[in-house]
Amino acid sequence: ETGVTQTPRHLVMGMTNKKSLKCEQHLGHNAMYWYKQSAKKPLELMFVYSLEERVENNSVPSRFSPECPNSSHLFLHLHTLQPEDSALYLCASSPQTSGSYEQFFGPGTRLTVL
Amino acid sequence: AQSVTQPDIHITVSEGASLELRCNYSYGATPYLFWYVQSPGQGLQLLLKYFSGDTLVQGIKGFEAEFKRSQSSFNLRKPSVHWSDAAEYFCAVATYNNNDMRFGAGTRLTVKP
């Protein structure tokens, strides 16, 4: 595997379910990101991790819970989601969190909340 | 806070025609500027970036972009579009010490045969 991978690629869940999204980067980067991509809206940064420590949380509801056990893996735990949470969730990584480094994106998880 | 505007939601061009996608940003200092492309079912791929120096930057797939400080713009261009260029294009802005890369809403490009 190379680059940034995300699993699952598609997920359908009910509002009472608990599920997790997984992201793995094989680039040796120190920073990882979760973004939400909704139709007709700009990408929204949700969480930023640097060296496994959360450095940014952009007012994301508590029903989204990130976890970064090491610099290669990032999870997004989901519980009691709402239909408006349906979106494409993108994971990205970069060498460091400085804006001078480009971010490398995974293919995303398409989430549908029923 | 920095922001990015992509005025065109959807553009259609004929194959072989030239292309220009517009991007305007709002930020006090010189930002770091990026163009990404997203094909259906895929993540974002970097086309090119501007940090400093020559204001005309070359990217992959034959794309280029020009940074114009006076107009706060970073427009993406390609002299001859190929059908495989049909995708969504995102302009983004970041700063050196800021984790928060801001993206525009995107421009969807359709290429007519």
PDB file of C-alpha atoms in Angstrom:
ATOM      1  CA  GLU A   1       0.000   0.000   0.000  1.00  0.00           C
ATOM      2  CA  THR A   2       1.178   3.483  -0.785  1.00  0.00           C
ATOM      3  CA  GLY A   3      -0.020   6.974   0.062  1.00  0.00           C
ATOM      4  CA  VAL A   4      -3.085   7.438   2.221  1.00  0.00           C
ATOM      5  CA  THR A   5      -5.713   4.724   2.484  1.00  0.00           C
ATOM      6  CA  GLN A   6      -9.169   4.884   4.019  1.00  0.00           C
ATOM      7  CA  THR A   7     -11.594   2.164   5.012  1.00  0.00           C
ATOM      8  CA  PRO A   8     -14.385   1.553   4.481  1.00  0.00           C
ATOM      9  CA  ARG A   9     -14.954   3.386   1.204  1.00  0.00           C
ATOM     10  CA  HIS A  10     -18.715   3.401   1.725  1.00  0.00           C
ATOM     11  CA  LEU A  11     -20.710   3.233   4.954  1.00  0.00           C
ATOM     12  CA  VAL A  12     -24.434   3.312   5.611  1.00  0.00           C
ATOM     13  CA  MET A  13     -25.520   3.602   9.212  1.00  0.00           C
ATOM     14  CA  GLY A  14     -28.563   4.351  11.271  1.00  0.00           C
ATOM     15  CA  MET A  15     -28.707   7.193  13.719  1.00  0.00           C
ATOM     16  CA  THR A  16     -28.282   4.879  16.696  1.00  0.00           C
ATOM     17  CA  ASN A  17     -25.314   2.938  15.333  1.00  0.00           C
ATOM     18  CA  LYS A  18     -21.682   3.229  16.336  1.00  0.00           C
ATOM     19  CA  LYS A  19     -19.077   2.911  13.633  1.00  0.00           C
ATOM     20  CA  SER A  20     -15.486   3.924  12.984  1.00  0.00           C
ATOM     21  CA  LEU A  21     -13.625   5.254   9.979  1.00  0.00           C
ATOM     22  CA  LYS A  22      -9.998   4.293   9.564  1.00  0.00           C
ATOM     23  CA  CYS A  23      -7.169   6.141   7.855  1.00  0.00           C
ATOM     24  CA  GLU A  24      -3.624   4.929   7.353  1.00  0.00           C
ATOM     25  CA  GLN A  25      -0.710   6.781   5.808  1.00  0.00           C
ATOM     26  CA  HIS A  26       2.401   5.102   4.453  1.00  0.00           C
ATOM     27  CA  LEU A  27       4.366   8.303   3.845  1.00  0.00           C
ATOM     28  CA  GLY A  28       6.178   8.722   7.157  1.00  0.00           C
ATOM     29  CA  HIS A  29       4.308  11.942   7.880  1.00  0.00           C
ATOM     30  CA  ASN A  30       3.841  13.457  11.337  1.00  0.00           C
ATOM     31  CA  ALA A  31       0.525  15.258  10.821  1.00  0.00           C
ATOM     32  CA  MET A  32      -2.898  13.861   9.988  1.00  0.00           C
ATOM     33  CA  TYR A  33      -6.242  15.527   9.302  1.00  0.00           C
ATOM     34  CA  TRP A  34      -9.938  14.762   9.051  1.00  0.00           C
ATOM     35  CA  TYR A  35     -12.072  16.792   6.637  1.00  0.00           C
ATOM     36  CA  LYS A  36     -15.783  16.724   5.875  1.00  0.00           C
ATOM     37  CA  GLN A  37     -16.824  17.308   2.262  1.00  0.00           C
ATOM     38  CA  SER A  38     -20.506  18.075   1.718  1.00  0.00           C
ATOM     39  CA  ALA A  39     -22.129  18.833  -1.595  1.00  0.00           C
ATOM     40  CA  LYS A  40     -21.841  22.467  -2.698  1.00  0.00           C
ATOM     41  CA  LYS A  41     -19.739  23.411   0.342  1.00  0.00           C
ATOM     42  CA  PRO A  42     -16.008  23.938   0.842  1.00  0.00           C
ATOM     43  CA  LEU A  43     -14.041  21.262   2.606  1.00  0.00           C
ATOM     44  CA  GLU A  44     -14.382  21.645   6.347  1.00  0.00           C
ATOM     45  CA  LEU A  45     -11.391  20.858   8.525  1.00  0.00           C
ATOM     46  CA  MET A  46     -12.542  18.804  11.496  1.00  0.00           C
ATOM     47  CA  PHE A  47      -9.450  17.653  13.382  1.00  0.00           C
ATOM     48  CA  VAL A  48      -5.688  17.972  13.163  1.00  0.00           C
ATOM     49  CA  TYR A  49      -3.162  15.697  14.841  1.00  0.00           C
ATOM     50  CA  SER A  50       0.558  16.356  15.087  1.00  0.00           C
ATOM     51  CA  LEU A  51       2.752  13.581  16.441  1.00  0.00           C
ATOM     52  CA  GLU A  52      -0.355  11.847  17.771  1.00  0.00           C
ATOM     53  CA  GLU A  53      -1.510  14.910  19.720  1.00  0.00           C
ATOM     54  CA  ARG A  54      -4.666  16.749  18.741  1.00  0.00           C
ATOM     55  CA  VAL A  55      -3.775  20.325  17.867  1.00  0.00           C
ATOM     56  CA  GLU A  56      -7.022  21.539  16.388  1.00  0.00           C
ATOM     57  CA  ASN A  57     -10.698  20.796  16.820  1.00  0.00           C
ATOM     58  CA  ASN A  58     -12.875  23.051  14.731  1.00  0.00           C
ATOM     59  CA  SER A  59     -16.041  23.064  16.857  1.00  0.00           C
ATOM     60  CA  VAL A  60     -16.988  19.583  15.767  1.00  0.00           C
ATOM     61  CA  PRO A  61     -19.962  17.982  17.569  1.00  0.00           C
ATOM     62  CA  SER A  62     -19.051  15.419  20.194  1.00  0.00           C
ATOM     63  CA  ARG A  63     -20.757  12.664  18.217  1.00  0.00           C
ATOM     64  CA  PHE A  64     -17.505  12.664  16.209  1.00  0.00           C
ATOM     65  CA  SER A  65     -14.573  11.378  18.231  1.00  0.00           C
ATOM     66  CA  PRO A  66     -11.082  11.160  16.713  1.00  0.00           C
ATOM     67  CA  GLU A  67      -8.298   8.872  17.800  1.00  0.00           C
ATOM     68  CA  CYS A  68      -4.674   8.835  16.709  1.00  0.00           C
ATOM     69  CA  PRO A  69      -2.849   5.865  18.279  1.00  0.00           C
ATOM     70  CA  ASN A  70       0.347   6.492  16.291  1.00  0.00           C
ATOM     71  CA  SER A  71       1.566   8.746  13.523  1.00  0.00           C
ATOM     72  CA  SER A  72       0.441   6.323  10.817  1.00  0.00           C
ATOM     73  CA  HIS A  73      -3.146   5.710  11.887  1.00  0.00           C
ATOM     74  CA  LEU A  74      -6.127   7.943  12.436  1.00  0.00           C
ATOM     75  CA  PHE A  75      -9.656   6.947  13.366  1.00  0.00           C
ATOM     76  CA  LEU A  76     -12.944   8.786  13.456  1.00  0.00           C
ATOM     77  CA  HIS A  77     -15.438   7.175  15.815  1.00  0.00           C
ATOM     78  CA  LEU A  78     -19.066   7.905  15.034  1.00  0.00           C
ATOM     79  CA  HIS A  79     -22.102   7.592  17.294  1.00  0.00           C
ATOM     80  CA  THR A  80     -25.679   8.870  17.242  1.00  0.00           C
ATOM     81  CA  LEU A  81     -25.129  10.717  13.987  1.00  0.00           C
ATOM     82  CA  GLN A  82     -27.720  12.843  12.220  1.00  0.00           C
ATOM     83  CA  PRO A  83     -28.776  12.682   8.559  1.00  0.00           C
ATOM     84  CA  GLU A  84     -26.990  15.991   7.922  1.00  0.00           C
ATOM     85  CA  ASP A  85     -23.736  14.241   8.799  1.00  0.00           C
ATOM     86  CA  SER A  86     -23.974  12.345   5.514  1.00  0.00           C
ATOM     87  CA  ALA A  87     -20.932  13.413   3.502  1.00  0.00           C
ATOM     88  CA  LEU A  88     -17.577  12.337   2.137  1.00  0.00           C
ATOM     89  CA  TYR A  89     -15.016  12.163   4.937  1.00  0.00           C
ATOM     90  CA  LEU A  90     -11.480  12.712   3.772  1.00  0.00           C
ATOM     91  CA  CYS A  91      -8.302  11.945   5.623  1.00  0.00           C
ATOM     92  CA  ALA A  92      -5.050  13.692   4.786  1.00  0.00           C
ATOM     93  CA  SER A  93      -1.462  13.711   5.996  1.00  0.00           C
ATOM     94  CA  SER A  94       1.516  16.015   5.684  1.00  0.00           C
ATOM     95  CA  PRO A  95       5.135  15.973   6.870  1.00  0.00           C
ATOM     96  CA  GLN A  96       4.317  18.615   9.475  1.00  0.00           C
ATOM     97  CA  THR A  97       1.391  20.867  10.296  1.00  0.00           C
ATOM     98  CA  SER A  98       2.984  23.961   8.801  1.00  0.00           C
ATOM     99  CA  GLY A  99       1.077  25.348   5.855  1.00  0.00           C
ATOM    100  CA  SER A 100       4.252  25.206   3.795  1.00  0.00           C
ATOM    101  CA  TYR A 101       3.711  21.486   3.291  1.00  0.00           C
ATOM    102  CA  GLU A 102       1.135  20.075   0.928  1.00  0.00           C
ATOM    103  CA  GLN A 103      -1.392  17.641   2.244  1.00  0.00           C
ATOM    104  CA  PHE A 104      -1.830  14.186   0.751  1.00  0.00           C
ATOM    105  CA  PHE A 105      -5.399  12.957   0.664  1.00  0.00           C
ATOM    106  CA  GLY A 106      -6.981   9.551   0.853  1.00  0.00           C
ATOM    107  CA  PRO A 107      -9.908   8.574  -1.398  1.00  0.00           C
ATOM    108  CA  GLY A 108     -12.468   9.235   1.322  1.00  0.00           C
ATOM    109  CA  THR A 109     -15.298   7.357   3.005  1.00  0.00           C
ATOM    110  CA  ARG A 110     -18.765   8.077   1.645  1.00  0.00           C
ATOM    111  CA  LEU A 111     -21.027   8.098   4.723  1.00  0.00           C
ATOM    112  CA  THR A 112     -24.797   7.909   4.557  1.00  0.00           C
ATOM    113  CA  VAL A 113     -26.806   8.319   7.756  1.00  0.00           C
ATOM    114  CA  LEU A 114     -30.360   7.052   7.562  1.00  0.00           C
TER     115      LEU A 114
ATOM    116  CA  ALA B   1      -9.001  34.718   8.883  1.00  0.00           C
ATOM    117  CA  GLN B   2      -8.052  33.680   5.394  1.00  0.00           C
ATOM    118  CA  SER B   3     -10.748  32.756   2.900  1.00  0.00           C
ATOM    119  CA  VAL B   4     -10.877  31.495  -0.664  1.00  0.00           C
ATOM    120  CA  THR B   5     -13.436  32.244  -3.364  1.00  0.00           C
ATOM    121  CA  GLN B   6     -13.919  30.312  -6.559  1.00  0.00           C
ATOM    122  CA  PRO B   7     -16.503  32.340  -8.482  1.00  0.00           C
ATOM    123  CA  ASP B   8     -17.342  29.664 -11.030  1.00  0.00           C
ATOM    124  CA  ILE B   9     -19.275  26.641  -9.751  1.00  0.00           C
ATOM    125  CA  HIS B  10     -19.314  24.868 -13.110  1.00  0.00           C
ATOM    126  CA  ILE B  11     -17.401  25.446 -16.349  1.00  0.00           C
ATOM    127  CA  THR B  12     -17.782  23.624 -19.655  1.00  0.00           C
ATOM    128  CA  VAL B  13     -15.074  23.764 -22.307  1.00  0.00           C
ATOM    129  CA  SER B  14     -14.490  21.883 -25.530  1.00  0.00           C
ATOM    130  CA  GLU B  15     -11.628  19.446 -25.760  1.00  0.00           C
ATOM    131  CA  GLY B  16      -8.566  21.248 -27.053  1.00  0.00           C
ATOM    132  CA  ALA B  17      -9.761  24.658 -25.883  1.00  0.00           C
ATOM    133  CA  SER B  18      -7.920  26.706 -23.314  1.00  0.00           C
ATOM    134  CA  LEU B  19      -8.999  26.823 -19.696  1.00  0.00           C
ATOM    135  CA  GLU B  20      -8.819  29.340 -16.886  1.00  0.00           C
ATOM    136  CA  LEU B  21     -10.247  28.676 -13.436  1.00  0.00           C
ATOM    137  CA  ARG B  22     -10.466  31.630 -11.113  1.00  0.00           C
ATOM    138  CA  CYS B  23      -9.438  31.813  -7.491  1.00  0.00           C
ATOM    139  CA  ASN B  24      -9.416  34.833  -5.188  1.00  0.00           C
ATOM    140  CA  TYR B  25      -8.159  34.802  -1.645  1.00  0.00           C
ATOM    141  CA  SER B  26      -8.404  37.096   1.310  1.00  0.00           C
ATOM    142  CA  TYR B  27      -5.486  37.301   3.696  1.00  0.00           C
ATOM    143  CA  GLY B  28      -3.275  40.058   5.077  1.00  0.00           C
ATOM    144  CA  ALA B  29       0.103  38.456   4.453  1.00  0.00           C
ATOM    145  CA  THR B  30       1.311  36.460   1.496  1.00  0.00           C
ATOM    146  CA  PRO B  31      -0.306  33.080   1.808  1.00  0.00           C
ATOM    147  CA  TYR B  32       0.742  29.713   0.543  1.00  0.00           C
ATOM    148  CA  LEU B  33      -1.537  28.855  -2.380  1.00  0.00           C
ATOM    149  CA  PHE B  34      -2.502  25.495  -3.790  1.00  0.00           C
ATOM    150  CA  TRP B  35      -4.593  23.972  -6.536  1.00  0.00           C
ATOM    151  CA  TYR B  36      -5.952  20.467  -6.042  1.00  0.00           C
ATOM    152  CA  VAL B  37      -7.979  18.268  -8.403  1.00  0.00           C
ATOM    153  CA  GLN B  38     -10.539  15.665  -7.407  1.00  0.00           C
ATOM    154  CA  SER B  39     -11.773  13.028  -9.817  1.00  0.00           C
ATOM    155  CA  PRO B  40     -15.024  11.194  -9.030  1.00  0.00           C
ATOM    156  CA  GLY B  41     -14.591   8.730  -6.186  1.00  0.00           C
ATOM    157  CA  GLN B  42     -11.080   9.938  -5.461  1.00  0.00           C
ATOM    158  CA  GLY B  43      -9.328  12.102  -2.941  1.00  0.00           C
ATOM    159  CA  LEU B  44      -7.671  15.393  -3.758  1.00  0.00           C
ATOM    160  CA  GLN B  45      -4.435  15.439  -5.736  1.00  0.00           C
ATOM    161  CA  LEU B  46      -2.070  18.400  -5.709  1.00  0.00           C
ATOM    162  CA  LEU B  47      -1.641  20.094  -9.098  1.00  0.00           C
ATOM    163  CA  LEU B  48       0.704  22.894  -8.053  1.00  0.00           C
ATOM    164  CA  LYS B  49       1.589  25.248  -5.234  1.00  0.00           C
ATOM    165  CA  TYR B  50       2.991  28.744  -4.734  1.00  0.00           C
ATOM    166  CA  PHE B  51       5.067  29.797  -1.758  1.00  0.00           C
ATOM    167  CA  SER B  52       7.349  32.541  -3.042  1.00  0.00           C
ATOM    168  CA  GLY B  53       9.522  33.537  -5.973  1.00  0.00           C
ATOM    169  CA  ASP B  54       8.398  33.333  -9.581  1.00  0.00           C
ATOM    170  CA  THR B  55       4.710  34.191  -9.684  1.00  0.00           C
ATOM    171  CA  LEU B  56       4.042  31.789 -12.558  1.00  0.00           C
ATOM    172  CA  VAL B  57       4.191  28.223 -11.321  1.00  0.00           C
ATOM    173  CA  GLN B  58       4.090  25.054 -13.334  1.00  0.00           C
ATOM    174  CA  GLY B  59       2.302  21.956 -12.166  1.00  0.00           C
ATOM    175  CA  ILE B  60       1.507  18.460 -13.232  1.00  0.00           C
ATOM    176  CA  LYS B  61      -0.669  17.478 -16.211  1.00  0.00           C
ATOM    177  CA  GLY B  62       0.242  20.657 -18.108  1.00  0.00           C
ATOM    178  CA  PHE B  63      -1.375  23.073 -15.646  1.00  0.00           C
ATOM    179  CA  GLU B  64       0.052  26.404 -14.552  1.00  0.00           C
ATOM    180  CA  ALA B  65      -1.104  29.152 -12.229  1.00  0.00           C
ATOM    181  CA  GLU B  66      -0.186  32.781 -11.780  1.00  0.00           C
ATOM    182  CA  PHE B  67      -0.081  34.581  -8.467  1.00  0.00           C
ATOM    183  CA  LYS B  68      -1.167  38.218  -8.747  1.00  0.00           C
ATOM    184  CA  ARG B  69      -0.763  39.982  -5.444  1.00  0.00           C
ATOM    185  CA  SER B  70      -2.491  43.185  -6.607  1.00  0.00           C
ATOM    186  CA  GLN B  71      -5.603  41.218  -7.508  1.00  0.00           C
ATOM    187  CA  SER B  72      -5.381  38.665  -4.681  1.00  0.00           C
ATOM    188  CA  SER B  73      -5.767  35.996  -7.317  1.00  0.00           C
ATOM    189  CA  PHE B  74      -4.235  32.651  -8.151  1.00  0.00           C
ATOM    190  CA  ASN B  75      -5.883  31.529 -11.374  1.00  0.00           C
ATOM    191  CA  LEU B  76      -5.285  28.102 -12.859  1.00  0.00           C
ATOM    192  CA  ARG B  77      -4.717  27.740 -16.595  1.00  0.00           C
ATOM    193  CA  LYS B  78      -4.176  25.082 -19.203  1.00  0.00           C
ATOM    194  CA  PRO B  79      -3.625  25.866 -22.884  1.00  0.00           C
ATOM    195  CA  SER B  80      -5.371  22.779 -24.266  1.00  0.00           C
ATOM    196  CA  VAL B  81      -7.843  20.754 -22.248  1.00  0.00           C
ATOM    197  CA  HIS B  82      -8.081  16.966 -22.525  1.00  0.00           C
ATOM    198  CA  TRP B  83     -11.197  14.926 -21.820  1.00  0.00           C
ATOM    199  CA  SER B  84      -9.401  13.379 -18.835  1.00  0.00           C
ATOM    200  CA  ASP B  85      -9.227  16.823 -17.198  1.00  0.00           C
ATOM    201  CA  ALA B  86     -12.933  16.650 -16.361  1.00  0.00           C
ATOM    202  CA  ALA B  87     -12.987  16.804 -12.563  1.00  0.00           C
ATOM    203  CA  GLU B  88     -13.529  19.147  -9.647  1.00  0.00           C
ATOM    204  CA  TYR B  89     -10.823  21.718  -8.956  1.00  0.00           C
ATOM    205  CA  PHE B  90     -10.131  23.282  -5.583  1.00  0.00           C
ATOM    206  CA  CYS B  91      -8.071  26.302  -4.706  1.00  0.00           C
ATOM    207  CA  ALA B  92      -6.675  26.404  -1.175  1.00  0.00           C
ATOM    208  CA  VAL B  93      -4.775  28.849   1.029  1.00  0.00           C
ATOM    209  CA  ALA B  94      -2.603  28.235   4.076  1.00  0.00           C
ATOM    210  CA  THR B  95      -0.047  30.053   6.174  1.00  0.00           C
ATOM    211  CA  TYR B  96       3.280  28.932   7.524  1.00  0.00           C
ATOM    212  CA  ASN B  97       2.213  28.410  11.103  1.00  0.00           C
ATOM    213  CA  ASN B  98      -1.435  27.630  10.568  1.00  0.00           C
ATOM    214  CA  ASN B  99      -2.868  24.125  10.459  1.00  0.00           C
ATOM    215  CA  ASP B 100      -6.064  25.427   8.957  1.00  0.00           C
ATOM    216  CA  MET B 101      -5.838  25.101   5.186  1.00  0.00           C
ATOM    217  CA  ARG B 102      -8.900  26.854   3.732  1.00  0.00           C
ATOM    218  CA  PHE B 103     -10.450  25.510   0.562  1.00  0.00           C
ATOM    219  CA  GLY B 104     -12.695  27.153  -1.985  1.00  0.00           C
ATOM    220  CA  ALA B 105     -16.034  25.566  -2.798  1.00  0.00           C
ATOM    221  CA  GLY B 106     -14.623  24.087  -5.982  1.00  0.00           C
ATOM    222  CA  THR B 107     -15.188  24.446  -9.720  1.00  0.00           C
ATOM    223  CA  ARG B 108     -16.534  21.477 -11.625  1.00  0.00           C
ATOM    224  CA  LEU B 109     -15.042  21.173 -15.100  1.00  0.00           C
ATOM    225  CA  THR B 110     -16.915  19.428 -17.896  1.00  0.00           C
ATOM    226  CA  VAL B 111     -15.092  18.742 -21.165  1.00  0.00           C
ATOM    227  CA  LYS B 112     -17.145  18.467 -24.353  1.00  0.00           C
ATOM    228  CA  PRO B 113     -15.890  16.196 -27.148  1.00  0.00           C
TER     229      PRO B 113
END
